[in-house]
JSON list of C-alpha atoms and ligand atoms in Angstrom, two decimals:
[
{"chain": "A", "resi": 1, "resn": "UNK", "atom": "CA", "xyz": [0.11, -0.02, 0.05]},
{"chain": "A", "resi": 2, "resn": "UNK", "atom": "CA", "xyz": [1.44, 3.80, -0.94]},
{"chain": "A", "resi": 3, "resn": "UNK", "atom": "CA", "xyz": [1.38, 6.53, 1.63]},
{"chain": "A", "resi": 4, "resn": "UNK", "atom": "CA", "xyz": [0.16, 9.75, 0.41]},
{"chain": "A", "resi": 5, "resn": "UNK", "atom": "CA", "xyz": [-0.04, 12.57, 2.94]},
{"chain": "A", "resi": 6, "resn": "UNK", "atom": "CA", "xyz": [-3.43, 14.75, 2.96]},
{"chain": "A", "resi": 7, "resn": "UNK", "atom": "CA", "xyz": [-2.53, 18.20, 3.21]},
{"chain": "A", "resi": 8, "resn": "UNK", "atom": "CA", "xyz": [-1.11, 21.48, 1.41]},
{"chain": "A", "resi": 9, "resn": "UNK", "atom": "CA", "xyz": [1.07, 22.22, 4.41]},
{"chain": "A", "resi": 10, "resn": "UNK", "atom": "CA", "xyz": [4.65, 22.49, 2.79]},
{"chain": "A", "resi": 11, "resn": "UNK", "atom": "CA", "xyz": [6.17, 21.84, 6.52]},
{"chain": "A", "resi": 12, "resn": "UNK", "atom": "CA", "xyz": [4.11, 18.73, 7.06]},
{"chain": "A", "resi": 13, "resn": "UNK", "atom": "CA", "xyz": [4.79, 17.31, 3.50]},
{"chain": "A", "resi": 14, "resn": "UNK", "atom": "CA", "xyz": [8.39, 17.89, 3.96]},
{"chain": "A", "resi": 15, "resn": "UNK", "atom": "CA", "xyz": [8.43, 16.15, 7.73]},
{"chain": "A", "resi": 16, "resn": "UNK", "atom": "CA", "xyz": [6.59, 12.92, 5.83]},
{"chain": "A", "resi": 17, "resn": "UNK", "atom": "CA", "xyz": [9.15, 12.95, 2.92]},
{"chain": "A", "resi": 18, "resn": "UNK", "atom": "CA", "xyz": [11.95, 13.00, 5.53]},
{"chain": "A", "resi": 19, "resn": "UNK", "atom": "CA", "xyz": [10.72, 9.99, 7.21]},
{"chain": "A", "resi": 20, "resn": "UNK", "atom": "CA", "xyz": [11.11, 8.10, 3.58]},
{"chain": "A", "resi": 21, "resn": "UNK", "atom": "CA", "xyz": [7.94, 6.48, 3.23]},
{"chain": "A", "resi": 22, "resn": "UNK", "atom": "CA", "xyz": [5.97, 9.33, 1.27]},
{"chain": "A", "resi": 23, "resn": "UNK", "atom": "CA", "xyz": [4.67, 8.32, -1.93]},
{"chain": "A", "resi": 24, "resn": "UNK", "atom": "CA", "xyz": [2.27, 11.26, -2.71]},
{"chain": "A", "resi": 25, "resn": "UNK", "atom": "CA", "xyz": [0.25, 14.03, -1.91]},
{"chain": "A", "resi": 26, "resn": "UNK", "atom": "CA", "xyz": [-3.48, 14.91, -2.14]},
{"chain": "A", "resi": 27, "resn": "UNK", "atom": "CA", "xyz": [-4.95, 18.57, -1.65]},
{"chain": "A", "resi": 28, "resn": "UNK", "atom": "CA", "xyz": [-8.48, 19.75, -1.90]},
{"chain": "A", "resi": 29, "resn": "UNK", "atom": "CA", "xyz": [-9.87, 23.32, -1.75]},
{"chain": "A", "resi": 30, "resn": "UNK", "atom": "CA", "xyz": [-10.16, 23.31, 1.83]},
{"chain": "A", "resi": 31, "resn": "UNK", "atom": "CA", "xyz": [-6.78, 22.20, 2.59]},
{"chain": "A", "resi": 32, "resn": "UNK", "atom": "CA", "xyz": [-5.49, 24.91, 0.24]},
{"chain": "A", "resi": 33, "resn": "UNK", "atom": "CA", "xyz": [-7.59, 27.52, 1.79]},
{"chain": "A", "resi": 34, "resn": "UNK", "atom": "CA", "xyz": [-6.41, 26.54, 5.36]},
{"chain": "A", "resi": 35, "resn": "UNK", "atom": "CA", "xyz": [-2.88, 27.45, 3.97]},
{"chain": "A", "resi": 36, "resn": "UNK", "atom": "CA", "xyz": [-4.09, 30.75, 2.95]},
{"chain": "A", "resi": 37, "resn": "UNK", "atom": "CA", "xyz": [-3.43, 29.96, -0.39]},
{"chain": "A", "resi": 38, "resn": "UNK", "atom": "CA", "xyz": [-5.15, 32.97, -2.77]},
{"chain": "A", "resi": 39, "resn": "UNK", "atom": "CA", "xyz": [-5.53, 33.65, -6.19]},
{"chain": "A", "resi": 40, "resn": "UNK", "atom": "CA", "xyz": [-4.57, 31.69, -9.28]},
{"chain": "A", "resi": 41, "resn": "UNK", "atom": "CA", "xyz": [-0.70, 32.45, -9.36]},
{"chain": "A", "resi": 42, "resn": "UNK", "atom": "CA", "xyz": [-0.16, 31.50, -5.65]},
{"chain": "A", "resi": 43, "resn": "UNK", "atom": "CA", "xyz": [-2.37, 28.02, -6.38]},
{"chain": "A", "resi": 44, "resn": "UNK", "atom": "CA", "xyz": [0.07, 27.22, -9.27]},
{"chain": "A", "resi": 45, "resn": "UNK", "atom": "CA", "xyz": [2.97, 28.01, -7.39]},
{"chain": "A", "resi": 46, "resn": "UNK", "atom": "CA", "xyz": [2.03, 26.14, -4.29]},
{"chain": "A", "resi": 47, "resn": "UNK", "atom": "CA", "xyz": [1.72, 23.07, -6.78]},
{"chain": "A", "resi": 48, "resn": "UNK", "atom": "CA", "xyz": [5.07, 23.52, -7.86]},
{"chain": "A", "resi": 49, "resn": "UNK", "atom": "CA", "xyz": [6.42, 23.77, -4.62]},
{"chain": "A", "resi": 50, "resn": "UNK", "atom": "CA", "xyz": [4.47, 20.61, -3.58]},
{"chain": "A", "resi": 51, "resn": "UNK", "atom": "CA", "xyz": [6.08, 18.89, -6.74]},
{"chain": "A", "resi": 52, "resn": "UNK", "atom": "CA", "xyz": [9.46, 20.03, -5.72]},
{"chain": "A", "resi": 53, "resn": "UNK", "atom": "CA", "xyz": [9.52, 18.23, -2.47]},
{"chain": "A", "resi": 54, "resn": "UNK", "atom": "CA", "xyz": [7.74, 14.85, -3.39]},
{"chain": "A", "resi": 55, "resn": "UNK", "atom": "CA", "xyz": [8.55, 12.73, -6.36]},
{"chain": "A", "resi": 56, "resn": "UNK", "atom": "CA", "xyz": [5.29, 11.00, -6.66]},
{"chain": "A", "resi": 57, "resn": "UNK", "atom": "CA", "xyz": [1.67, 11.85, -7.80]},
{"chain": "A", "resi": 58, "resn": "UNK", "atom": "CA", "xyz": [0.15, 15.07, -6.28]},
{"chain": "A", "resi": 59, "resn": "UNK", "atom": "CA", "xyz": [-3.49, 15.51, -6.58]},
{"chain": "A", "resi": 60, "resn": "UNK", "atom": "CA", "xyz": [-4.83, 19.18, -7.74]},
{"chain": "A", "resi": 61, "resn": "UNK", "atom": "CA", "xyz": [-8.41, 19.47, -7.50]},
{"chain": "A", "resi": 62, "resn": "UNK", "atom": "CA", "xyz": [-10.41, 21.72, -9.85]},
{"chain": "A", "resi": 63, "resn": "UNK", "atom": "CA", "xyz": [-13.00, 24.24, -8.61]},
{"chain": "A", "resi": 64, "resn": "UNK", "atom": "CA", "xyz": [-15.28, 24.44, -11.75]},
{"chain": "A", "resi": 65, "resn": "UNK", "atom": "CA", "xyz": [-18.20, 22.01, -11.58]},
{"chain": "A", "resi": 66, "resn": "UNK", "atom": "CA", "xyz": [-19.22, 22.05, -15.53]},
{"chain": "A", "resi": 67, "resn": "UNK", "atom": "CA", "xyz": [-17.63, 19.76, -18.02]},
{"chain": "A", "resi": 68, "resn": "UNK", "atom": "CA", "xyz": [-15.71, 22.67, -20.11]},
{"chain": "A", "resi": 69, "resn": "UNK", "atom": "CA", "xyz": [-14.48, 24.43, -16.59]},
{"chain": "A", "resi": 70, "resn": "UNK", "atom": "CA", "xyz": [-13.02, 21.39, -15.34]},
{"chain": "A", "resi": 71, "resn": "UNK", "atom": "CA", "xyz": [-11.52, 20.49, -18.60]},
{"chain": "A", "resi": 72, "resn": "UNK", "atom": "CA", "xyz": [-10.04, 23.65, -18.82]},
{"chain": "A", "resi": 73, "resn": "UNK", "atom": "CA", "xyz": [-8.72, 24.01, -15.47]},
{"chain": "A", "resi": 74, "resn": "UNK", "atom": "CA", "xyz": [-7.56, 20.50, -15.43]},
{"chain": "A", "resi": 75, "resn": "UNK", "atom": "CA", "xyz": [-5.49, 20.98, -18.54]},
{"chain": "A", "resi": 76, "resn": "UNK", "atom": "CA", "xyz": [-3.60, 23.89, -16.66]},
{"chain": "A", "resi": 77, "resn": "UNK", "atom": "CA", "xyz": [-3.23, 22.14, -13.56]},
{"chain": "A", "resi": 78, "resn": "UNK", "atom": "CA", "xyz": [-1.83, 19.07, -15.60]},
{"chain": "A", "resi": 79, "resn": "UNK", "atom": "CA", "xyz": [0.66, 21.44, -17.29]},
{"chain": "A", "resi": 80, "resn": "UNK", "atom": "CA", "xyz": [2.25, 22.55, -14.12]},
{"chain": "A", "resi": 81, "resn": "UNK", "atom": "CA", "xyz": [4.22, 19.15, -13.76]},
{"chain": "A", "resi": 82, "resn": "UNK", "atom": "CA", "xyz": [4.16, 15.35, -14.78]},
{"chain": "A", "resi": 83, "resn": "UNK", "atom": "CA", "xyz": [2.99, 14.40, -11.36]},
{"chain": "A", "resi": 84, "resn": "UNK", "atom": "CA", "xyz": [-0.12, 16.34, -11.06]},
{"chain": "A", "resi": 85, "resn": "UNK", "atom": "CA", "xyz": [-3.10, 14.04, -11.08]},
{"chain": "A", "resi": 86, "resn": "UNK", "atom": "CA", "xyz": [-6.21, 16.22, -11.49]},
{"chain": "A", "resi": 87, "resn": "UNK", "atom": "CA", "xyz": [-8.78, 16.00, -8.93]},
{"chain": "A", "resi": 88, "resn": "UNK", "atom": "CA", "xyz": [-12.48, 15.78, -10.16]},
{"chain": "A", "resi": 89, "resn": "UNK", "atom": "CA", "xyz": [-15.59, 15.38, -7.97]},
{"chain": "A", "resi": 90, "resn": "UNK", "atom": "CA", "xyz": [-18.11, 12.51, -8.27]},
{"chain": "A", "resi": 91, "resn": "UNK", "atom": "CA", "xyz": [-20.81, 14.35, -10.45]},
{"chain": "A", "resi": 92, "resn": "UNK", "atom": "CA", "xyz": [-22.41, 13.67, -13.94]},
{"chain": "A", "resi": 93, "resn": "UNK", "atom": "CA", "xyz": [-19.89, 16.38, -15.52]},
{"chain": "A", "resi": 94, "resn": "UNK", "atom": "CA", "xyz": [-16.78, 15.04, -13.55]},
{"chain": "A", "resi": 95, "resn": "UNK", "atom": "CA", "xyz": [-17.33, 11.66, -15.26]},
{"chain": "A", "resi": 96, "resn": "UNK", "atom": "CA", "xyz": [-17.57, 13.11, -18.76]},
{"chain": "A", "resi": 97, "resn": "UNK", "atom": "CA", "xyz": [-14.33, 15.26, -17.74]},
{"chain": "A", "resi": 98, "resn": "UNK", "atom": "CA", "xyz": [-12.84, 12.17, -16.18]},
{"chain": "A", "resi": 99, "resn": "UNK", "atom": "CA", "xyz": [-13.35, 10.43, -19.63]},
{"chain": "A", "resi": 100, "resn": "UNK", "atom": "CA", "xyz": [-11.77, 13.21, -21.52]},
{"chain": "A", "resi": 101, "resn": "UNK", "atom": "CA", "xyz": [-8.55, 13.29, -19.53]},
{"chain": "A", "resi": 102, "resn": "UNK", "atom": "CA", "xyz": [-8.49, 9.49, -19.47]},
{"chain": "A", "resi": 103, "resn": "UNK", "atom": "CA", "xyz": [-8.70, 10.00, -23.41]},
{"chain": "A", "resi": 104, "resn": "UNK", "atom": "CA", "xyz": [-5.95, 12.69, -23.60]},
{"chain": "A", "resi": 105, "resn": "UNK", "atom": "CA", "xyz": [-3.70, 11.07, -21.56]},
{"chain": "A", "resi": 106, "resn": "UNK", "atom": "CA", "xyz": [-3.87, 13.13, -18.11]},
{"chain": "A", "resi": 107, "resn": "UNK", "atom": "CA", "xyz": [-4.35, 11.46, -14.92]},
{"chain": "A", "resi": 108, "resn": "UNK", "atom": "CA", "xyz": [-7.42, 11.75, -12.74]},
{"chain": "A", "resi": 109, "resn": "UNK", "atom": "CA", "xyz": [-8.47, 11.18, -9.25]},
{"chain": "A", "resi": 110, "resn": "UNK", "atom": "CA", "xyz": [-12.22, 11.30, -8.57]},
{"chain": "A", "resi": 111, "resn": "UNK", "atom": "CA", "xyz": [-12.93, 12.45, -5.21]},
{"chain": "A", "resi": 112, "resn": "UNK", "atom": "CA", "xyz": [-16.03, 12.66, -3.05]},
{"chain": "A", "resi": 113, "resn": "UNK", "atom": "CA", "xyz": [-16.97, 9.04, -3.51]},
{"chain": "A", "resi": 114, "resn": "UNK", "atom": "CA", "xyz": [-19.20, 7.47, -1.02]},
{"chain": "A", "resi": 115, "resn": "UNK", "atom": "CA", "xyz": [-20.64, 4.39, -2.51]},
{"chain": "A", "resi": 116, "resn": "UNK", "atom": "CA", "xyz": [-19.51, 1.52, -4.53]},
{"chain": "A", "resi": 117, "resn": "UNK", "atom": "CA", "xyz": [-21.78, 2.56, -7.56]},
{"chain": "A", "resi": 118, "resn": "UNK", "atom": "CA", "xyz": [-19.88, 5.85, -7.78]},
{"chain": "A", "resi": 119, "resn": "UNK", "atom": "CA", "xyz": [-16.59, 3.88, -7.71]},
{"chain": "A", "resi": 120, "resn": "UNK", "atom": "CA", "xyz": [-17.81, 1.82, -10.60]},
{"chain": "A", "resi": 121, "resn": "UNK", "atom": "CA", "xyz": [-18.90, 4.83, -12.82]},
{"chain": "A", "resi": 122, "resn": "UNK", "atom": "CA", "xyz": [-15.36, 6.55, -12.08]},
{"chain": "A", "resi": 123, "resn": "UNK", "atom": "CA", "xyz": [-13.54, 3.14, -13.21]},
{"chain": "A", "resi": 124, "resn": "UNK", "atom": "CA", "xyz": [-15.64, 2.91, -16.05]},
{"chain": "A", "resi": 125, "resn": "UNK", "atom": "CA", "xyz": [-14.65, 6.54, -17.18]},
{"chain": "A", "resi": 126, "resn": "UNK", "atom": "CA", "xyz": [-11.12, 5.52, -16.52]},
{"chain": "A", "resi": 127, "resn": "UNK", "atom": "CA", "xyz": [-10.17, 7.32, -13.36]},
{"chain": "A", "resi": 128, "resn": "UNK", "atom": "CA", "xyz": [-6.61, 6.51, -12.07]},
{"chain": "A", "resi": 129, "resn": "UNK", "atom": "CA", "xyz": [-7.65, 6.62, -8.57]},
{"chain": "A", "resi": 130, "resn": "UNK", "atom": "CA", "xyz": [-10.89, 6.79, -6.83]},
{"chain": "A", "resi": 131, "resn": "UNK", "atom": "CA", "xyz": [-11.32, 8.41, -3.37]},
{"chain": "A", "resi": 132, "resn": "UNK", "atom": "CA", "xyz": [-13.57, 7.08, -1.00]},
{"chain": "A", "resi": 133, "resn": "UNK", "atom": "CA", "xyz": [-13.97, 9.32, 2.05]},
{"chain": "A", "resi": 134, "resn": "UNK", "atom": "CA", "xyz": [-13.97, 6.76, 5.01]},
{"chain": "A", "resi": 135, "resn": "UNK", "atom": "CA", "xyz": [-14.06, 9.01, 7.85]},
{"chain": "A", "resi": 136, "resn": "UNK", "atom": "CA", "xyz": [-17.02, 10.94, 6.52]},
{"chain": "A", "resi": 137, "resn": "UNK", "atom": "CA", "xyz": [-18.73, 7.86, 6.06]},
{"chain": "A", "resi": 138, "resn": "UNK", "atom": "CA", "xyz": [-17.87, 6.65, 9.78]},
{"chain": "A", "resi": 139, "resn": "UNK", "atom": "CA", "xyz": [-19.12, 9.94, 10.93]},
{"chain": "A", "resi": 140, "resn": "UNK", "atom": "CA", "xyz": [-22.65, 8.91, 9.75]},
{"chain": "A", "resi": 141, "resn": "UNK", "atom": "CA", "xyz": [-22.42, 5.36, 11.56]},
{"chain": "A", "resi": 142, "resn": "UNK", "atom": "CA", "xyz": [-21.74, 3.48, 8.42]},
{"chain": "A", "resi": 143, "resn": "UNK", "atom": "CA", "xyz": [-18.27, 1.86, 8.04]},
{"chain": "A", "resi": 144, "resn": "UNK", "atom": "CA", "xyz": [-16.09, 3.35, 5.53]},
{"chain": "A", "resi": 145, "resn": "UNK", "atom": "CA", "xyz": [-13.47, 0.34, 5.60]},
{"chain": "A", "resi": 146, "resn": "UNK", "atom": "CA", "xyz": [-16.23, -1.80, 4.57]},
{"chain": "A", "resi": 147, "resn": "UNK", "atom": "CA", "xyz": [-16.93, 0.33, 1.53]},
{"chain": "A", "resi": 148, "resn": "UNK", "atom": "CA", "xyz": [-13.05, 0.34, 0.87]},
{"chain": "A", "resi": 149, "resn": "UNK", "atom": "CA", "xyz": [-13.15, -3.60, 0.71]},
{"chain": "A", "resi": 150, "resn": "UNK", "atom": "CA", "xyz": [-16.00, -3.58, -1.37]},
{"chain": "A", "resi": 151, "resn": "UNK", "atom": "CA", "xyz": [-14.62, -1.43, -4.23]},
{"chain": "A", "resi": 152, "resn": "UNK", "atom": "CA", "xyz": [-11.39, -3.50, -4.02]},
{"chain": "A", "resi": 153, "resn": "UNK", "atom": "CA", "xyz": [-13.33, -6.79, -4.40]},
{"chain": "A", "resi": 154, "resn": "UNK", "atom": "CA", "xyz": [-15.43, -5.05, -7.37]},
{"chain": "A", "resi": 155, "resn": "UNK", "atom": "CA", "xyz": [-12.22, -3.61, -8.99]},
{"chain": "A", "resi": 156, "resn": "UNK", "atom": "CA", "xyz": [-10.53, -7.24, -8.77]},
{"chain": "A", "resi": 157, "resn": "UNK", "atom": "CA", "xyz": [-13.38, -9.05, -9.88]},
{"chain": "A", "resi": 158, "resn": "UNK", "atom": "CA", "xyz": [-13.82, -6.75, -12.91]},
{"chain": "A", "resi": 159, "resn": "UNK", "atom": "CA", "xyz": [-10.31, -6.03, -13.67]},
{"chain": "A", "resi": 160, "resn": "UNK", "atom": "CA", "xyz": [-10.54, -2.49, -13.54]},
{"chain": "A", "resi": 161, "resn": "UNK", "atom": "CA", "xyz": [-7.04, -0.70, -13.18]},
{"chain": "A", "resi": 162, "resn": "UNK", "atom": "CA", "xyz": [-8.41, 2.50, -10.97]},
{"chain": "A", "resi": 163, "resn": "UNK", "atom": "CA", "xyz": [-6.54, 2.38, -7.93]},
{"chain": "A", "resi": 164, "resn": "UNK", "atom": "CA", "xyz": [-8.55, 2.47, -4.59]},
{"chain": "A", "resi": 165, "resn": "UNK", "atom": "CA", "xyz": [-6.95, 5.41, -2.70]},
{"chain": "A", "resi": 166, "resn": "UNK", "atom": "CA", "xyz": [-8.62, 5.74, 0.99]},
{"chain": "A", "resi": 167, "resn": "UNK", "atom": "CA", "xyz": [-9.24, 9.18, 1.87]},
{"chain": "A", "resi": 168, "resn": "UNK", "atom": "CA", "xyz": [-10.65, 10.99, 5.06]},
{"chain": "A", "resi": 169, "resn": "UNK", "atom": "CA", "xyz": [-8.39, 8.94, 7.00]},
{"chain": "A", "resi": 170, "resn": "UNK", "atom": "CA", "xyz": [-8.78, 9.80, 10.64]},
{"chain": "A", "resi": 171, "resn": "UNK", "atom": "CA", "xyz": [-6.85, 7.70, 12.61]},
{"chain": "A", "resi": 172, "resn": "UNK", "atom": "CA", "xyz": [-3.62, 4.93, 12.66]},
{"chain": "A", "resi": 173, "resn": "UNK", "atom": "CA", "xyz": [-6.20, 2.11, 12.79]},
{"chain": "A", "resi": 174, "resn": "UNK", "atom": "CA", "xyz": [-7.98, 3.19, 9.74]},
{"chain": "A", "resi": 175, "resn": "UNK", "atom": "CA", "xyz": [-4.85, 2.95, 7.86]},
{"chain": "A", "resi": 176, "resn": "UNK", "atom": "CA", "xyz": [-4.04, -0.58, 9.31]},
{"chain": "A", "resi": 177, "resn": "UNK", "atom": "CA", "xyz": [-7.72, -1.72, 8.21]},
{"chain": "A", "resi": 178, "resn": "UNK", "atom": "CA", "xyz": [-7.41, -0.05, 4.83]},
{"chain": "A", "resi": 179, "resn": "UNK", "atom": "CA", "xyz": [-4.34, -2.10, 4.43]},
{"chain": "A", "resi": 180, "resn": "UNK", "atom": "CA", "xyz": [-5.95, -5.42, 5.69]},
{"chain": "A", "resi": 181, "resn": "UNK", "atom": "CA", "xyz": [-8.67, -5.01, 2.88]},
{"chain": "A", "resi": 182, "resn": "UNK", "atom": "CA", "xyz": [-6.18, -4.26, 0.00]},
{"chain": "A", "resi": 183, "resn": "UNK", "atom": "CA", "xyz": [-6.62, -0.56, -0.25]},
{"chain": "A", "resi": 184, "resn": "UNK", "atom": "CA", "xyz": [-4.04, 0.62, -3.09]},
{"chain": "A", "resi": 185, "resn": "UNK", "atom": "CA", "xyz": [-3.25, 3.84, -1.53]},
{"chain": "A", "resi": 186, "resn": "UNK", "atom": "CA", "xyz": [-4.18, 5.65, 2.13]},
{"chain": "A", "resi": 187, "resn": "UNK", "atom": "CA", "xyz": [-4.11, 9.54, 2.03]},
{"chain": "A", "resi": 188, "resn": "UNK", "atom": "CA", "xyz": [-3.70, 10.55, 5.69]},
{"chain": "A", "resi": 189, "resn": "UNK", "atom": "CA", "xyz": [-2.88, 13.35, 7.84]},
{"chain": "A", "resi": 190, "resn": "UNK", "atom": "CA", "xyz": [0.67, 13.67, 9.46]},
{"chain": "A", "resi": 191, "resn": "UNK", "atom": "CA", "xyz": [-0.86, 12.71, 12.82]},
{"chain": "A", "resi": 192, "resn": "UNK", "atom": "CA", "xyz": [-2.20, 9.38, 11.63]},
{"chain": "A", "resi": 193, "resn": "UNK", "atom": "CA", "xyz": [1.04, 8.24, 9.83]},
{"chain": "A", "resi": 194, "resn": "UNK", "atom": "CA", "xyz": [3.44, 9.28, 12.92]},
{"chain": "A", "resi": 195, "resn": "UNK", "atom": "CA", "xyz": [0.52, 7.50, 14.84]},
{"chain": "A", "resi": 196, "resn": "UNK", "atom": "CA", "xyz": [1.78, 4.48, 13.27]},
{"chain": "A", "resi": 197, "resn": "UNK", "atom": "CA", "xyz": [5.12, 4.50, 15.46]},
{"chain": "A", "resi": 198, "resn": "UNK", "atom": "CA", "xyz": [3.14, 4.14, 18.88]},
{"chain": "A", "resi": 199, "resn": "UNK", "atom": "CA", "xyz": [3.37, 1.39, 21.36]},
{"chain": "A", "resi": 200, "resn": "UNK", "atom": "CA", "xyz": [3.82, 1.71, 25.10]},
{"chain": "A", "resi": 201, "resn": "UNK", "atom": "CA", "xyz": [5.78, -1.65, 24.96]},
{"chain": "A", "resi": 202, "resn": "UNK", "atom": "CA", "xyz": [8.32, -0.06, 22.44]},
{"chain": "A", "resi": 203, "resn": "UNK", "atom": "CA", "xyz": [8.90, 2.67, 24.96]},
{"chain": "A", "resi": 204, "resn": "UNK", "atom": "CA", "xyz": [9.34, 0.64, 27.93]},
{"chain": "A", "resi": 205, "resn": "UNK", "atom": "CA", "xyz": [11.36, -1.76, 26.13]},
{"chain": "A", "resi": 206, "resn": "UNK", "atom": "CA", "xyz": [13.72, 1.21, 24.81]},
{"chain": "A", "resi": 207, "resn": "UNK", "atom": "CA", "xyz": [13.85, 2.88, 28.19]},
{"chain": "A", "resi": 208, "resn": "UNK", "atom": "CA", "xyz": [15.06, -0.77, 29.58]},
{"chain": "A", "resi": 209, "resn": "UNK", "atom": "CA", "xyz": [17.54, -0.86, 26.64]},
{"chain": "A", "resi": 210, "resn": "UNK", "atom": "CA", "xyz": [18.96, 2.48, 27.47]},
{"chain": "A", "resi": 211, "resn": "UNK", "atom": "CA", "xyz": [19.24, 1.89, 31.45]},
{"chain": "A", "resi": 212, "resn": "UNK", "atom": "CA", "xyz": [20.89, -1.57, 30.48]},
{"chain": "A", "resi": 213, "resn": "UNK", "atom": "CA", "xyz": [23.23, -0.03, 28.00]},
{"chain": "A", "resi": 214, "resn": "UNK", "atom": "CA", "xyz": [24.94, 2.11, 30.72]},
{"chain": "A", "resi": 215, "resn": "UNK", "atom": "CA", "xyz": [26.43, -0.99, 32.58]},
{"chain": "A", "resi": 216, "resn": "UNK", "atom": "CA", "xyz": [27.88, -1.77, 28.88]},
{"chain": "B", "resi": 1, "resn": "G3P", "atom": "O1", "xyz": [-8.64, 13.36, 1.06]},
{"chain": "B", "resi": 1, "resn": "G3P", "atom": "C1", "xyz": [-10.09, 13.81, 1.50]},
{"chain": "B", "resi": 1, "resn": "G3P", "atom": "C2", "xyz": [-9.97, 14.48, 2.84]},
{"chain": "B", "resi": 1, "resn": "G3P", "atom": "O2", "xyz": [-9.26, 15.73, 2.72]},
{"chain": "B", "resi": 1, "resn": "G3P", "atom": "C3", "xyz": [-11.16, 14.40, 3.62]},
{"chain": "B", "resi": 1, "resn": "G3P", "atom": "O3", "xyz": [-10.78, 14.43, 4.98]},
{"chain": "B", "resi": 1, "resn": "G3P", "atom": "O4", "xyz": [-11.18, 14.93, 7.33]},
{"chain": "B", "resi": 1, "resn": "G3P", "atom": "O5", "xyz": [-12.07, 16.55, 5.66]},
{"chain": "B", "resi": 1, "resn": "G3P", "atom": "O6", "xyz": [-13.24, 14.21, 6.02]},
{"chain": "B", "resi": 1, "resn": "G3P", "atom": "P1", "xyz": [-11.69, 15.17, 5.96]}
]
């Protein structure tokens, strides 16, 4: 399973990259706004800055919601860097846009996916990745990881090449469960990635080793 970080914060992207386990980045308009990035030039420059840190797919989301707007915007985003993946919302015009990008050799990430039916449509249109939002599904008392498992099984049964990118990750346990059910990629906040490091027995064991090392 590949690890992406779900943020537009350059310091956090650098920190995850320095761990040596980072495979890519996902952003969205909310994450970009959180960093105070305003205006077209600043947005483009920010994606360039991210691509300079991470040598892997960087999802950049369109803001338009009509076919022509998404294609025009996506073309500009894709021209920034070879690693840019155009992120398109799961709506009718979005499916048409994903098909257009597929036919024109541009990678896409279909976002805001909450059902297996939506994931099938995205795969039919040729999306490179599909992003089910598992944390938001859990928020409604459904089981987000079960949806990941269902989509993985459908894609395997049907031979779809679209990768399952588990998004809206809220905890290290989400990452572990997504790995268990065969997600291709998890996109996570830095806290969930570093949370995987934690175990009290590791801390206790290391303290003992360090204490005993004084007697060497
Ligand atoms: O990748 C999608 C993600 O940014 C949404 O996460 O925590 O806002 O549900 P969240």
